[in-house]
Amino acid sequence: ASDQHIGGLAREEEFAVVVARTNQGKSWVVSKMAEHMWTIGLNVGYISPEMSADAIGYRFDTLHEHFSNSALYKGVETEGYLEYLEELSQCTKNKFYVATPVDFNRKITVSKLRNFI
């Protein structure tokens, strides 16, 4: 639903958990939500319990600039990608943080989530 239907997410007041069976597109939906929030100028924190930070980054790049996700994942040289990464590295307007269980010493707790936020 669009922001006009749900009013958007209430910053600093909402924590979202997306649940579905395996291979139903949860991480794609969450990645698109996160990319949109980053694009409109918000800081984003993305915790991925299963996928690597690189894989989440490739999905962001695919959603944000329409690079082929499979090409990025396979390491296929992609026209314009290095220039895009250089431009992205210069972006200082907001941040997009990706964390995995390793960043939480393999145990994600409420206290550690609070610190991450």
mmCIF file of C-alpha atoms in Angstrom:
data_model
loop_
_atom_site.group_PDB
_atom_site.id
_atom_site.type_symbol
_atom_site.label_atom_id
_atom_site.label_comp_id
_atom_site.label_asym_id
_atom_site.label_seq_id
_atom_site.Cartn_x
_atom_site.Cartn_y
_atom_site.Cartn_z
ATOM 1 C CA ALA A 1 0.000 0.000 0.000
ATOM 2 C CA SER A 2 1.155 3.522 -0.610
ATOM 3 C CA ASP A 3 1.872 6.079 2.097
ATOM 4 C CA GLN A 4 -1.567 7.647 1.523
ATOM 5 C CA HIS A 5 -3.201 4.372 2.561
ATOM 6 C CA ILE A 6 -1.111 3.482 5.583
ATOM 7 C CA GLY A 7 0.424 6.835 6.496
ATOM 8 C CA GLY A 8 3.960 5.550 6.021
ATOM 9 C CA LEU A 9 6.108 4.175 8.802
ATOM 10 C CA ALA A 10 6.240 6.131 12.044
ATOM 11 C CA ARG A 11 9.938 6.859 12.415
ATOM 12 C CA GLU A 12 11.426 5.984 15.789
ATOM 13 C CA GLU A 13 8.183 4.252 16.786
ATOM 14 C CA GLU A 14 7.903 1.190 14.573
ATOM 15 C CA PHE A 15 9.823 -2.015 14.248
ATOM 16 C CA ALA A 16 8.772 -4.266 11.395
ATOM 17 C CA VAL A 17 9.158 -8.009 11.078
ATOM 18 C CA VAL A 18 8.298 -9.665 7.765
ATOM 19 C CA VAL A 19 7.405 -13.353 7.913
ATOM 20 C CA ALA A 20 6.614 -15.798 5.102
ATOM 21 C CA ARG A 21 7.659 -19.217 3.862
ATOM 22 C CA THR A 22 11.077 -19.723 2.274
ATOM 23 C CA ASN A 23 11.608 -18.235 -1.213
ATOM 24 C CA GLN A 24 8.495 -16.062 -1.189
ATOM 25 C CA GLY A 25 10.315 -12.735 -1.700
ATOM 26 C CA LYS A 26 10.568 -11.394 1.853
ATOM 27 C CA SER A 27 14.076 -10.015 1.447
ATOM 28 C CA TRP A 28 13.178 -8.408 -1.897
ATOM 29 C CA VAL A 29 10.172 -6.643 -0.353
ATOM 30 C CA VAL A 30 12.195 -5.475 2.640
ATOM 31 C CA SER A 31 15.079 -4.429 0.383
ATOM 32 C CA LYS A 32 12.721 -2.321 -1.733
ATOM 33 C CA MET A 33 11.227 -0.714 1.363
ATOM 34 C CA ALA A 34 14.709 0.049 2.691
ATOM 35 C CA GLU A 35 15.926 1.394 -0.675
ATOM 36 C CA HIS A 36 12.898 3.697 -0.875
ATOM 37 C CA MET A 37 13.416 4.984 2.668
ATOM 38 C CA TRP A 38 17.093 5.638 1.914
ATOM 39 C CA THR A 39 16.205 7.363 -1.362
ATOM 40 C CA ILE A 40 13.857 9.792 0.406
ATOM 41 C CA GLY A 41 16.654 10.724 2.810
ATOM 42 C CA LEU A 42 16.232 8.475 5.835
ATOM 43 C CA ASN A 43 18.954 6.478 7.543
ATOM 44 C CA VAL A 44 18.323 2.744 7.195
ATOM 45 C CA GLY A 45 19.398 -0.185 9.334
ATOM 46 C CA TYR A 46 18.950 -3.611 7.740
ATOM 47 C CA ILE A 47 19.604 -6.770 9.747
ATOM 48 C CA SER A 48 19.904 -9.874 7.611
ATOM 49 C CA PRO A 49 19.919 -13.121 9.583
ATOM 50 C CA GLU A 50 20.528 -15.266 6.480
ATOM 51 C CA MET A 51 22.002 -13.283 3.588
ATOM 52 C CA SER A 52 25.440 -11.678 3.502
ATOM 53 C CA ALA A 53 25.895 -7.923 3.581
ATOM 54 C CA ASP A 54 27.229 -8.148 0.004
ATOM 55 C CA ALA A 55 24.063 -9.902 -1.197
ATOM 56 C CA ILE A 56 21.910 -7.198 0.409
ATOM 57 C CA GLY A 57 24.135 -4.583 -1.237
ATOM 58 C CA TYR A 58 23.643 -6.180 -4.650
ATOM 59 C CA ARG A 59 19.880 -6.126 -4.130
ATOM 60 C CA PHE A 60 20.065 -2.457 -3.174
ATOM 61 C CA ASP A 61 22.080 -1.709 -6.321
ATOM 62 C CA THR A 62 19.587 -3.658 -8.433
ATOM 63 C CA LEU A 63 16.601 -1.834 -6.975
ATOM 64 C CA HIS A 64 18.244 1.593 -6.852
ATOM 65 C CA GLU A 65 19.974 1.695 -10.248
ATOM 66 C CA HIS A 66 18.588 -1.365 -12.079
ATOM 67 C CA PHE A 67 21.821 -3.336 -12.347
ATOM 68 C CA SER A 68 21.353 -7.049 -12.972
ATOM 69 C CA ASN A 69 21.287 -8.784 -9.612
ATOM 70 C CA SER A 70 22.455 -12.097 -11.042
ATOM 71 C CA ALA A 71 25.348 -10.396 -12.852
ATOM 72 C CA LEU A 72 26.453 -8.623 -9.679
ATOM 73 C CA TYR A 73 26.143 -11.810 -7.639
ATOM 74 C CA LYS A 74 28.180 -13.795 -10.175
ATOM 75 C CA GLY A 75 30.852 -11.088 -10.461
ATOM 76 C CA VAL A 76 30.124 -10.357 -14.133
ATOM 77 C CA GLU A 77 31.634 -7.050 -15.204
ATOM 78 C CA THR A 78 28.725 -4.624 -15.488
ATOM 79 C CA GLU A 79 28.935 -1.398 -17.471
ATOM 80 C CA GLY A 80 28.728 1.667 -15.261
ATOM 81 C CA TYR A 81 28.887 -0.236 -11.982
ATOM 82 C CA LEU A 82 32.298 1.006 -10.837
ATOM 83 C CA GLU A 83 31.294 4.610 -11.552
ATOM 84 C CA TYR A 84 28.035 4.060 -9.672
ATOM 85 C CA LEU A 85 29.912 2.659 -6.647
ATOM 86 C CA GLU A 86 32.284 5.628 -6.651
ATOM 87 C CA GLU A 87 29.356 8.051 -6.770
ATOM 88 C CA LEU A 88 27.538 6.121 -4.051
ATOM 89 C CA SER A 89 30.623 6.180 -1.812
ATOM 90 C CA GLN A 90 30.596 9.988 -2.009
ATOM 91 C CA CYS A 91 26.987 10.197 -0.812
ATOM 92 C CA THR A 92 26.899 11.776 2.620
ATOM 93 C CA LYS A 93 23.211 12.687 2.915
ATOM 94 C CA ASN A 94 22.217 9.573 4.860
ATOM 95 C CA LYS A 95 23.399 6.086 5.735
ATOM 96 C CA PHE A 96 22.403 2.520 4.880
ATOM 97 C CA TYR A 97 23.714 0.083 7.479
ATOM 98 C CA VAL A 98 23.633 -3.684 6.944
ATOM 99 C CA ALA A 99 24.285 -6.077 9.803
ATOM 100 C CA THR A 100 24.418 -9.858 10.003
ATOM 101 C CA PRO A 101 24.492 -12.189 13.028
ATOM 102 C CA VAL A 102 28.304 -11.962 13.039
ATOM 103 C CA ASP A 103 27.938 -8.261 13.913
ATOM 104 C CA PHE A 104 25.956 -9.330 16.997
ATOM 105 C CA ASN A 105 28.434 -12.009 18.085
ATOM 106 C CA ARG A 106 26.024 -14.562 16.572
ATOM 107 C CA LYS A 107 23.322 -13.787 19.149
ATOM 108 C CA ILE A 108 20.825 -11.029 18.334
ATOM 109 C CA THR A 109 19.212 -9.796 21.542
ATOM 110 C CA VAL A 110 16.831 -6.942 22.304
ATOM 111 C CA SER A 111 19.644 -5.048 23.993
ATOM 112 C CA LYS A 112 21.904 -5.481 20.944
ATOM 113 C CA LEU A 113 19.075 -4.387 18.651
ATOM 114 C CA ARG A 114 18.618 -1.217 20.712
ATOM 115 C CA ASN A 115 22.319 -0.469 20.413
ATOM 116 C CA PHE A 116 22.211 -1.076 16.651
ATOM 117 C CA ILE A 117 19.277 1.295 16.266
#
